[in-house]
Short mmCIF file of C-alpha atoms and ligand atoms in Angstrom, two decimals:
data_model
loop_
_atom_site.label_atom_id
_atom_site.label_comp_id
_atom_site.label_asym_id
_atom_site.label_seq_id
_atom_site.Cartn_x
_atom_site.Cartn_y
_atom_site.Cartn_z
CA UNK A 165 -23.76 -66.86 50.27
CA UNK A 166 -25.49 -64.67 52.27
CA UNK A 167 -23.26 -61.37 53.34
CA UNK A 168 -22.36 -60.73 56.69
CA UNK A 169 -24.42 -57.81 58.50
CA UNK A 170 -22.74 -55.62 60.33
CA UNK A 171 -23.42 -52.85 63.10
CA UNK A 172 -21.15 -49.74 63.51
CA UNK A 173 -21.66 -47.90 66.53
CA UNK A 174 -19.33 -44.61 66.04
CA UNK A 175 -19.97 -40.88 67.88
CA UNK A 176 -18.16 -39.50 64.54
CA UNK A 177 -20.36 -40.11 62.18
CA UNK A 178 -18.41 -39.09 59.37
CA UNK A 179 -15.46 -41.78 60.50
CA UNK A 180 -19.24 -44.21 60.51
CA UNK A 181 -20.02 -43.43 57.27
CA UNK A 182 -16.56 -43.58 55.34
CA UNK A 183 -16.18 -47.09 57.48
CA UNK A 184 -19.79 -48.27 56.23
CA UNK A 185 -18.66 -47.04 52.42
CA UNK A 186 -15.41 -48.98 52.44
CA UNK A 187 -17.42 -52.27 54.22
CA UNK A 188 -19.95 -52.36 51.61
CA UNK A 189 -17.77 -52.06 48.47
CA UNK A 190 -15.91 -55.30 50.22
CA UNK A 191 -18.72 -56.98 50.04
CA UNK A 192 -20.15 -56.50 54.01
CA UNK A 193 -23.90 -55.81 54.71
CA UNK A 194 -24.11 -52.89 57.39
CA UNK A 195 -26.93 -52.82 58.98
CA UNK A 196 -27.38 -49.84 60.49
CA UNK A 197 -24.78 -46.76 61.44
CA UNK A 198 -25.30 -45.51 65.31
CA UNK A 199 -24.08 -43.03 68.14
CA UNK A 200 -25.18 -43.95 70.94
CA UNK A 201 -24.80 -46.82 73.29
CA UNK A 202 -28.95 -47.25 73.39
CA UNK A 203 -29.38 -47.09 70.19
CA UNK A 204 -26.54 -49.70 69.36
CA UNK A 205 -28.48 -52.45 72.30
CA UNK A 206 -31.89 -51.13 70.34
CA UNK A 207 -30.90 -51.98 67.04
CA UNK A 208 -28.63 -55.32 68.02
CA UNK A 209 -32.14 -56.63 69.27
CA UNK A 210 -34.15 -55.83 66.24
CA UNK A 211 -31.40 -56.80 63.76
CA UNK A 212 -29.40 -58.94 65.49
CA UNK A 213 -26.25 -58.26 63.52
CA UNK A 214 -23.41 -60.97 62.72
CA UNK A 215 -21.10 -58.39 63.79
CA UNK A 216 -20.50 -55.12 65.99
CA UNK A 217 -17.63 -52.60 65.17
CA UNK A 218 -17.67 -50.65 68.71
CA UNK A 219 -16.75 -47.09 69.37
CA UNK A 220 -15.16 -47.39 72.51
CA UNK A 221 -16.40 -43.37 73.35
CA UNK A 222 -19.59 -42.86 72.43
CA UNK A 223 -22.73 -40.01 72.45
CA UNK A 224 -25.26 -41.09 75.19
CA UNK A 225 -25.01 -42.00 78.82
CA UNK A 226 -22.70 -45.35 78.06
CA UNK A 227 -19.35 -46.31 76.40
CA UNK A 228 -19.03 -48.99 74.31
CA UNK A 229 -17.32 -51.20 76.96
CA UNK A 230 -20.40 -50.96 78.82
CA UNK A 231 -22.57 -51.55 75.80
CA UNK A 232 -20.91 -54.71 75.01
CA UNK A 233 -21.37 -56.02 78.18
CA UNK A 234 -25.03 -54.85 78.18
CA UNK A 235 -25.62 -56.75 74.44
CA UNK A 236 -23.42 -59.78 75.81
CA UNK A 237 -25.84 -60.56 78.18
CA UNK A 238 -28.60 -61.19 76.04
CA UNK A 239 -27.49 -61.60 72.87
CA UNK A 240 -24.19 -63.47 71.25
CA UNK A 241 -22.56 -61.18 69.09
CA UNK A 242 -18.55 -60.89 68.52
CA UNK A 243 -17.87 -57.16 69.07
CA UNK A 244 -14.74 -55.50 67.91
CA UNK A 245 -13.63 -52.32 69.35
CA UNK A 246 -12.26 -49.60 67.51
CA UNK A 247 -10.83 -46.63 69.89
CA UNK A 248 -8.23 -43.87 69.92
CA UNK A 249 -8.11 -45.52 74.00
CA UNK A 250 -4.82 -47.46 74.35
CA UNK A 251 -4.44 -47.03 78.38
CA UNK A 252 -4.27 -50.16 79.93
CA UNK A 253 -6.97 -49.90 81.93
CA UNK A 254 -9.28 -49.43 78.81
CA UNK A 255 -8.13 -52.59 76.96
CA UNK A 256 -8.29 -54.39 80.33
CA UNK A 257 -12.00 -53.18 80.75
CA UNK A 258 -12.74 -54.59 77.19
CA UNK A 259 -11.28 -58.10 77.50
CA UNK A 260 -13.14 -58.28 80.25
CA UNK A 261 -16.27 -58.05 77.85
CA UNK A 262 -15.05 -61.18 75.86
CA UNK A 263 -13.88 -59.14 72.96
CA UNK A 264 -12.99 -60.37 69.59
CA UNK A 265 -10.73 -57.58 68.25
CA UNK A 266 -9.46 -54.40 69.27
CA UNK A 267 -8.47 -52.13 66.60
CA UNK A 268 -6.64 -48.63 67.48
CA UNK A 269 -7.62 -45.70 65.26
CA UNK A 270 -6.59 -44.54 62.47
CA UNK A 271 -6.80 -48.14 61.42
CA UNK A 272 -6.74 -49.02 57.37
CA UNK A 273 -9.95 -50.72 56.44
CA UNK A 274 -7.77 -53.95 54.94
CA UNK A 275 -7.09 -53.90 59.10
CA UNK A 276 -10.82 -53.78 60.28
CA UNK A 277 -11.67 -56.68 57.42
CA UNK A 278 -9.10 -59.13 58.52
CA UNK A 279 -10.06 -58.10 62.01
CA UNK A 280 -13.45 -59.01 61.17
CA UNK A 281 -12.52 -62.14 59.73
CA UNK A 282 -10.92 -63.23 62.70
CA UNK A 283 -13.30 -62.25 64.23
CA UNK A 284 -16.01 -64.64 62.67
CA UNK A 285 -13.64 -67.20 62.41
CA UNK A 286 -13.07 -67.27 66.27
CA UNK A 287 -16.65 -66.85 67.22
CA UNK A 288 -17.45 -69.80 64.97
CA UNK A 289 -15.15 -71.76 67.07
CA UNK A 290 -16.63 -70.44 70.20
CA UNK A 291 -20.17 -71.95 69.05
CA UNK A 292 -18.47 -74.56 67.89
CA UNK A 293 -17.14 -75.72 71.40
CA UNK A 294 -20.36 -74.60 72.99
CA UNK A 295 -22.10 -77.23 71.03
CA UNK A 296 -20.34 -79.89 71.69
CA UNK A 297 -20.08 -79.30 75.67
CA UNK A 298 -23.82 -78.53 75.52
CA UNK A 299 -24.32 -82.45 74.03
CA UNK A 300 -21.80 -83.50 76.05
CA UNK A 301 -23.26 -82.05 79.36
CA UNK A 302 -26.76 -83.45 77.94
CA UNK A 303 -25.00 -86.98 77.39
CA UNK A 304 -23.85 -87.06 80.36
CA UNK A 305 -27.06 -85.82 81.89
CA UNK A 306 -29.39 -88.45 79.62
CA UNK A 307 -26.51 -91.24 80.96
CA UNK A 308 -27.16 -90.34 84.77
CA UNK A 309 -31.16 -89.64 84.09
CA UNK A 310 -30.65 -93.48 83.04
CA UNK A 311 -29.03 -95.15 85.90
CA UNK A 312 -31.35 -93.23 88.28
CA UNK A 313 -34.53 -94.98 86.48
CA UNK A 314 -32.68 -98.23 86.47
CA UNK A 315 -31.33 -98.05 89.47
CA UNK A 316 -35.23 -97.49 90.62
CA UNK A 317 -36.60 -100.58 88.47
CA UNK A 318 -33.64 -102.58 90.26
CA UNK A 319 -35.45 -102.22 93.62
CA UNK A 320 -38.77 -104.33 93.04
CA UNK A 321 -36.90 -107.05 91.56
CA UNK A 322 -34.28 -107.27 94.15
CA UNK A 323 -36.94 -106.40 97.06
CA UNK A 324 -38.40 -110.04 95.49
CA UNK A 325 -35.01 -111.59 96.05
CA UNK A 326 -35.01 -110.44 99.43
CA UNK A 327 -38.14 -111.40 100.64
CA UNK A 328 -37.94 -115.02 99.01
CA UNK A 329 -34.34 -115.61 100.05
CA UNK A 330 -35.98 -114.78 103.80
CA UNK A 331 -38.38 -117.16 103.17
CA UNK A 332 -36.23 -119.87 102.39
CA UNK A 333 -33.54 -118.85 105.50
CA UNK A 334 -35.86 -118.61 107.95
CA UNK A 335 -38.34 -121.18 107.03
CA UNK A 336 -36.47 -123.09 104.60
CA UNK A 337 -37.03 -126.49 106.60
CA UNK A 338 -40.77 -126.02 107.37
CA UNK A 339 -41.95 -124.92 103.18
CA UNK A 340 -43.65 -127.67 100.89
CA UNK A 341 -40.81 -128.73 98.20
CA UNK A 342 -43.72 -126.32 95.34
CA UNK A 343 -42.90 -123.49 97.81
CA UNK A 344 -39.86 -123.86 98.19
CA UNK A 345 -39.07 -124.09 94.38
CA UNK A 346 -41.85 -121.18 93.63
CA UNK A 347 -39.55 -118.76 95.70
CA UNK A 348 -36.25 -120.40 93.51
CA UNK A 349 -38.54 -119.15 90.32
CA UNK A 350 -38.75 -116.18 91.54
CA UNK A 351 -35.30 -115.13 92.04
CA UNK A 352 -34.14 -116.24 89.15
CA UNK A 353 -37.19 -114.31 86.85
CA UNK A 354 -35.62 -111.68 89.03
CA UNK A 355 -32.39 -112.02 88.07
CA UNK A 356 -33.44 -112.41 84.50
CA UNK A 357 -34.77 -109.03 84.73
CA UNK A 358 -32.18 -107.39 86.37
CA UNK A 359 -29.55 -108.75 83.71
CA UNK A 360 -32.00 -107.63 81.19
CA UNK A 361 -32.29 -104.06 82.31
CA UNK A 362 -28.47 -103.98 82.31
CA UNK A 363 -28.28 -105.20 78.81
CA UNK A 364 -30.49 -102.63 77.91
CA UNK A 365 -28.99 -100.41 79.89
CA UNK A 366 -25.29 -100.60 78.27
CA UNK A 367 -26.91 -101.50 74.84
CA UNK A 368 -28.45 -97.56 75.24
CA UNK A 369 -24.93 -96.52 76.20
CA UNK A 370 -23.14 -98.46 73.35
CA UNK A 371 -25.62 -96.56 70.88
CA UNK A 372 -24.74 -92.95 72.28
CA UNK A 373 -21.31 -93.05 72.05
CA UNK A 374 -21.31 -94.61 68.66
CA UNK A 375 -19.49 -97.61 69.48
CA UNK A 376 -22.02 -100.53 68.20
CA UNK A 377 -21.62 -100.67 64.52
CA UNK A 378 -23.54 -102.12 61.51
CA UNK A 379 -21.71 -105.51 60.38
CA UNK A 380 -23.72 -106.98 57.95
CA UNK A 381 -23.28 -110.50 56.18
CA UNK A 382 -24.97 -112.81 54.03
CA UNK A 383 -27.96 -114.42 56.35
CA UNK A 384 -30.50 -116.93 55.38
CA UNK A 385 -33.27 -115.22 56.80
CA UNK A 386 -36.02 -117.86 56.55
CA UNK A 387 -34.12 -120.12 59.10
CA UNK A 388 -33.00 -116.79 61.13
CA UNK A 389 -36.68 -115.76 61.40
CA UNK A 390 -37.93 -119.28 62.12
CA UNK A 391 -35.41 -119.89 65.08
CA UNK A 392 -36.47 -116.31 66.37
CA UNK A 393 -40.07 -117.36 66.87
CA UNK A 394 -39.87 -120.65 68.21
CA UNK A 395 -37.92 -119.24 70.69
CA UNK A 396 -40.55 -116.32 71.30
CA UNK A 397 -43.06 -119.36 71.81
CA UNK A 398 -41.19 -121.01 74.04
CA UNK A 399 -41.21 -118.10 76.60
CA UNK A 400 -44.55 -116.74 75.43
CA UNK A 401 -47.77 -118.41 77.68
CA UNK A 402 -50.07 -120.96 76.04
CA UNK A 403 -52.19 -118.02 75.44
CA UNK A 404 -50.34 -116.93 72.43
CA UNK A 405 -49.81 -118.36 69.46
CA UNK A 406 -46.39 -116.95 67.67
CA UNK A 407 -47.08 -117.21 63.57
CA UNK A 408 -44.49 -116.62 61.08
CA UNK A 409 -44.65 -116.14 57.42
CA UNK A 410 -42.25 -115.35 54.41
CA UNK A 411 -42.78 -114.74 51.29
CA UNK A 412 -40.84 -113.14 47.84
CA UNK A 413 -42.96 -111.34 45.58
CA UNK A 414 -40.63 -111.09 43.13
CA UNK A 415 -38.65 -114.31 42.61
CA UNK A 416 -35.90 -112.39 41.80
CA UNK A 417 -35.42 -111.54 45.37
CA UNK A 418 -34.65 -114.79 46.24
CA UNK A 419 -31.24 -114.01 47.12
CA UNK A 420 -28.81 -113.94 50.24
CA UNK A 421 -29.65 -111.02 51.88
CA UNK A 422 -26.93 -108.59 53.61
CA UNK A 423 -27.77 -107.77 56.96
CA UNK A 424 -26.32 -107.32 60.38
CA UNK A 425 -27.34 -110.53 62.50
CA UNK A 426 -26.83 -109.01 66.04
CA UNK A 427 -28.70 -105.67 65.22
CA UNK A 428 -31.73 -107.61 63.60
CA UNK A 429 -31.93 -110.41 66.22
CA UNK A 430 -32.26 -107.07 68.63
CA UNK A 431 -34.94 -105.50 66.41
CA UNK A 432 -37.16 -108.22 66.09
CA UNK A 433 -37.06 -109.45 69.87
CA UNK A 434 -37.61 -106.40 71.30
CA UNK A 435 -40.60 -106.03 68.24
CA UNK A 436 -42.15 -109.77 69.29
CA UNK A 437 -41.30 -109.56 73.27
CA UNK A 438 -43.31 -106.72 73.14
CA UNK A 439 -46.20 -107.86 70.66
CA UNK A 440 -46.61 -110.71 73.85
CA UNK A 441 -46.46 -108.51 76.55
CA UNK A 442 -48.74 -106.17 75.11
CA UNK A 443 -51.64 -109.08 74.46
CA UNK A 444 -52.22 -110.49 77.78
CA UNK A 445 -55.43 -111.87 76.94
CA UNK A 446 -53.14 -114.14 74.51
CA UNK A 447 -54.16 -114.13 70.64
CA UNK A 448 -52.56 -114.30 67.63
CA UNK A 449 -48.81 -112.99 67.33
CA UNK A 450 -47.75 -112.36 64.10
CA UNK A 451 -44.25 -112.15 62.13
CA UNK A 452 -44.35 -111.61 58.24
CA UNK A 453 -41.16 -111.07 56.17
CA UNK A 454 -41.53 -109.31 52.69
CA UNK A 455 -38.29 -110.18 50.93
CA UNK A 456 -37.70 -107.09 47.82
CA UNK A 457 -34.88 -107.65 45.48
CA UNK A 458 -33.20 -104.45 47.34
CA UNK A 459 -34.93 -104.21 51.01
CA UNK A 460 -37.17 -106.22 53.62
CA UNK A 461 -40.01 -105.33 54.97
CA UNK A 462 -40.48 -107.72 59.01
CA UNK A 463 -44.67 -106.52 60.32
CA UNK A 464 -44.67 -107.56 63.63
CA UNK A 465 -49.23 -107.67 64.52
CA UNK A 466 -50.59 -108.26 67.67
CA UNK A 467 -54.64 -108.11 68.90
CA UNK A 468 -53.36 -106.69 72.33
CA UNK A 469 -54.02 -103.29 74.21
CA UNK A 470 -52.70 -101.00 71.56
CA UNK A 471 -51.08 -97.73 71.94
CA UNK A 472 -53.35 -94.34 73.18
CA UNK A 473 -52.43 -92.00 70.20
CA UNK A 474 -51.27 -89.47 72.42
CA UNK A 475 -47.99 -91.27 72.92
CA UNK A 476 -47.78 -91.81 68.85
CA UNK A 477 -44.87 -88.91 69.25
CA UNK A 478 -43.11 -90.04 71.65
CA UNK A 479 -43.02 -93.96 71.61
CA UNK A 480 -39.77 -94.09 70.71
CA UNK A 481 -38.34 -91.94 73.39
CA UNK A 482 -36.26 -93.55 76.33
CA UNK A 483 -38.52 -94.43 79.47
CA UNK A 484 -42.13 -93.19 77.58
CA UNK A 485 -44.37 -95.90 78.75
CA UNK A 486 -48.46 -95.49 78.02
CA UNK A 487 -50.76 -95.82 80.77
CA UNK A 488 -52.63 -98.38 79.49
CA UNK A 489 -49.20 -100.41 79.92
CA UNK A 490 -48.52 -99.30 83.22
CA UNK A 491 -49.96 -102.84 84.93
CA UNK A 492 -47.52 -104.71 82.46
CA UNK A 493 -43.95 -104.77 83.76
CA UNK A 494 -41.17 -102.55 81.95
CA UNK A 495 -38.44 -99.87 81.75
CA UNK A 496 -39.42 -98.23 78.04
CA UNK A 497 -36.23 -98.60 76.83
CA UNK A 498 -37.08 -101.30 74.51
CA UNK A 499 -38.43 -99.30 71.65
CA UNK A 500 -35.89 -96.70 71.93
CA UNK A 501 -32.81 -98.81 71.27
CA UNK A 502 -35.31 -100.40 68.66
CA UNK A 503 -35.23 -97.20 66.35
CA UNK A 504 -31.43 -96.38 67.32
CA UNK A 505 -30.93 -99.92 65.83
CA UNK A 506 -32.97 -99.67 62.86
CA UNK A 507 -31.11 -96.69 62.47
CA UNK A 508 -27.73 -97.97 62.56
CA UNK A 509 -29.32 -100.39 60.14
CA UNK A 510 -30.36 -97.19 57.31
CA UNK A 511 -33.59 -98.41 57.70
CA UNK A 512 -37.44 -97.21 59.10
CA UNK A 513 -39.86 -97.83 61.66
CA UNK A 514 -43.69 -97.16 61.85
CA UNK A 515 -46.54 -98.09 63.37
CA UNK A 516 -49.96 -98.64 63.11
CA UNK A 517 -52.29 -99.13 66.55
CA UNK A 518 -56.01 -99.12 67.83
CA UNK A 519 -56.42 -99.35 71.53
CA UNK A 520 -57.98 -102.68 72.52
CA UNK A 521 -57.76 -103.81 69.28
CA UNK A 522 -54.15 -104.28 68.30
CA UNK A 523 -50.99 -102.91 67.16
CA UNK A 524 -48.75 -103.45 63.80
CA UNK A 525 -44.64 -102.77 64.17
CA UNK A 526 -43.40 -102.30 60.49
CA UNK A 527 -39.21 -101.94 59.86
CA UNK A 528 -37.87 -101.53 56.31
CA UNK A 529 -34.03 -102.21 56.41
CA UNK A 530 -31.87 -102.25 53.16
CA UNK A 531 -29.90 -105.07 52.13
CA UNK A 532 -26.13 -103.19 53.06
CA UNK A 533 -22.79 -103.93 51.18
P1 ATP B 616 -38.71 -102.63 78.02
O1 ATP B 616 -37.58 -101.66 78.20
O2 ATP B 616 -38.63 -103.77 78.94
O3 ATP B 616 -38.90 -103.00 76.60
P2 ATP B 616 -41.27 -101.44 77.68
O4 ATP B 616 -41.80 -102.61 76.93
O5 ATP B 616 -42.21 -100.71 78.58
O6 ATP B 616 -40.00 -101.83 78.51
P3 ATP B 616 -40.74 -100.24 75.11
O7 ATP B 616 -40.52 -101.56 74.47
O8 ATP B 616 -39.80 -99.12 74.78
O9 ATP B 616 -40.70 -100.35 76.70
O10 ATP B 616 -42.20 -99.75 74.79
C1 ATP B 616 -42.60 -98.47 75.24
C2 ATP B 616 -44.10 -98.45 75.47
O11 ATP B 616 -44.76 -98.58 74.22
C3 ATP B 616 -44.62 -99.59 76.30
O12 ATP B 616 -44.49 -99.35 77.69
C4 ATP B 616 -46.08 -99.65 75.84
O13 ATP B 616 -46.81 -98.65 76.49
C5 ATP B 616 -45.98 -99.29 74.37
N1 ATP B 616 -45.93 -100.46 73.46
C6 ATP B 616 -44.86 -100.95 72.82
N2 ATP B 616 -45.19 -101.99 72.05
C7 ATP B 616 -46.51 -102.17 72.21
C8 ATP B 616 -47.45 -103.08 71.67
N3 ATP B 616 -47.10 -104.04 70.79
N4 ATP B 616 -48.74 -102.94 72.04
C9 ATP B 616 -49.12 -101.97 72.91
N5 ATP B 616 -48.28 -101.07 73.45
C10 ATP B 616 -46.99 -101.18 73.11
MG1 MG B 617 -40.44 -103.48 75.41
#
């Protein structure tokens, strides 16, 4: 373990160096031994100290109060004073300064150790409680920086609904029946989307606070798999054609696999829906399942657009869409809840892509207990 450095900032310097002595032999690194108030902000800058022990009256233009407050402001180190001061004005001048310890003089050095102890021991807290209202304020912030962008992909969707429900008030009697059930098509893809986006929406929520878990349980994954596509095919256009392939390499692995149904079903959608989306010339969409004795391995291909490698870092951030994508509708929060999922899962995600040529989704997830 690395020792704690400490700064003593002391106009007697013989009091300094005795204190600095007794520190060292119990086991304390001090850093440096100063006078002044200057010096002490100098050298809490350069060596930014664990720890300041803080003559209250010092040599120079400034106390120590004042030099606390000065060091406070930039840097976040406990300070303990030590001071022959008891008036209460002095010790209501240095809790004002946040202090961590206030020891009167003569003090024993067992004193200033526990003091310092304390000391640590608080501040750690402090940080501690910082840390979690800093991700707390940034949930918070990432929750309402989510419902803003949904709330803003609501509005073409429901500005559809609008303008075909007018259509069918106002000239509901005078539109051919293939109108009239065009603008019933519409609302309801509209609808679809908007429940979607919701879905995705709480499913990004559910992730963040920790609340979906991994259940996994025995799953015949051939059938699983199957199912999956022919459903992808049924909503992908006659353009596509959705392939699927599995295969054991090692016999061995022929075996009941444990995995978690809901997370995997999520996974691969989100992996396939896109792998459509993302060819609208149509082609060849691909699912192949490597089953190991102790993992699978799902490549989702696809010959569509591809992604520009200047989003390779941050695909799998929330809302990140490329701009090759941007005619394509979508929120970006597919991918995202993608890798929270695989996640969840202990598993990995890559990808391999060439713009205009194509783009490979590979997930590894263990088998789990
Ligand atoms: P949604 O939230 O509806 O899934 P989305 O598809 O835009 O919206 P993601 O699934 O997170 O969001 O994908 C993020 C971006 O990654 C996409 O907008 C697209 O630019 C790119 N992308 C993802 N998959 C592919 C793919 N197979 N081919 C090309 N680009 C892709
Ligand atoms: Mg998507």
């Amino acid at each position: 373990m690395t020792a704690t450095k400490i700064l003593i900032v002391e106009d007697e310097l013989l009091t300094a160096m005795s204190l600095a002595d007794d520190l060292e032999a119990m086991g304390y690194e001090i850093v440096d031994t100063v006078t002044s108030g200057e010096e002490a902000i100098q050298i809490a800058n350069d060596c930014q100290p664990d720890l300041i022990l803080m003559d209250i009256n010092l040599a120079g233009s400034i106390d120590g109060i004042d030099t606390a407050l000065e060091i406070r402001q930039h840097l976040n180190i406990p300070v303990i004073f030590l001071t022959s001061y008891n008036s209460n004005e002095t010790v209501k001048r240095a809790q004002q300064t946040g202090s961590f310890g206030y020891l009167l003089k003569p003090f024993k050095v067992k004193e200033v150790s526990t003091s310092i102890e304390i000391a640590l021991s608080k501040y750690q807290e402090e940080l501690s409680l910082r840390q979690a209202l800093a991700s707390a304020k940034q949930y918070s912030e990432q929750q309402l920086q989510s419902l803003a962008i949904a709330a803003h992909e609501f509005r073409t969707p429901l500005s559809v609904i609008q303008l075909s429900t007018d259509m069918l008030k106002d000239g509901g009697d005078k539109l051919a029946p293939d109108k009239k059930s065009k603008h019933f098509e519409r609302i309801q893809r509209s609808i679809d989307s908007i429940s979607q986006m919701i879905k995705d929406v709480l499913t990004v929520g559910k992730v963040e606070s920790g609340e979906l878990v991994c259940n996994p349980s025995p799953l015949d994954l051939d059938r699983f798999c199957a199912e999956l596509v022919s459903v992808c095919q049924i909503h992908a256009s006659k353009l596509h054609q959705v392939t699927y392939q599995i295969q054991y390499p090692d016999e061995a692995a022929k075996i009941t696999p444990n995995l978690d149904p809901d997370l995997l079903l999520a996974i691969l959608s989100n992996l396939l829906t896109n792998a459509i989306k993302y060819s609208p010339q149509g082609g060849e969409v691909n699912l192949s399942v490597t089953c190991k004795s102790n993992n699978v391995t799902f490549e989702v291909q696809d010959c569509g657009i591809g992604i520009p490698t200047e989003y390779y870092p941050k695909i799998f951030e929330r809302f990140v869409r490329a701009e090759n994508a941007n005619k394509i509708k979508g929120t970006g929060l597919g991918l995202s809840i993608v890798k929270n999922l695989v996640d969840l899962h202990k598993g990995e995600i890559k990808f391999d892509s060439r713009v205009s040529e194509g783009t490979k989704f590979t997930v590894t997830l263990p088998y789990l207990l």
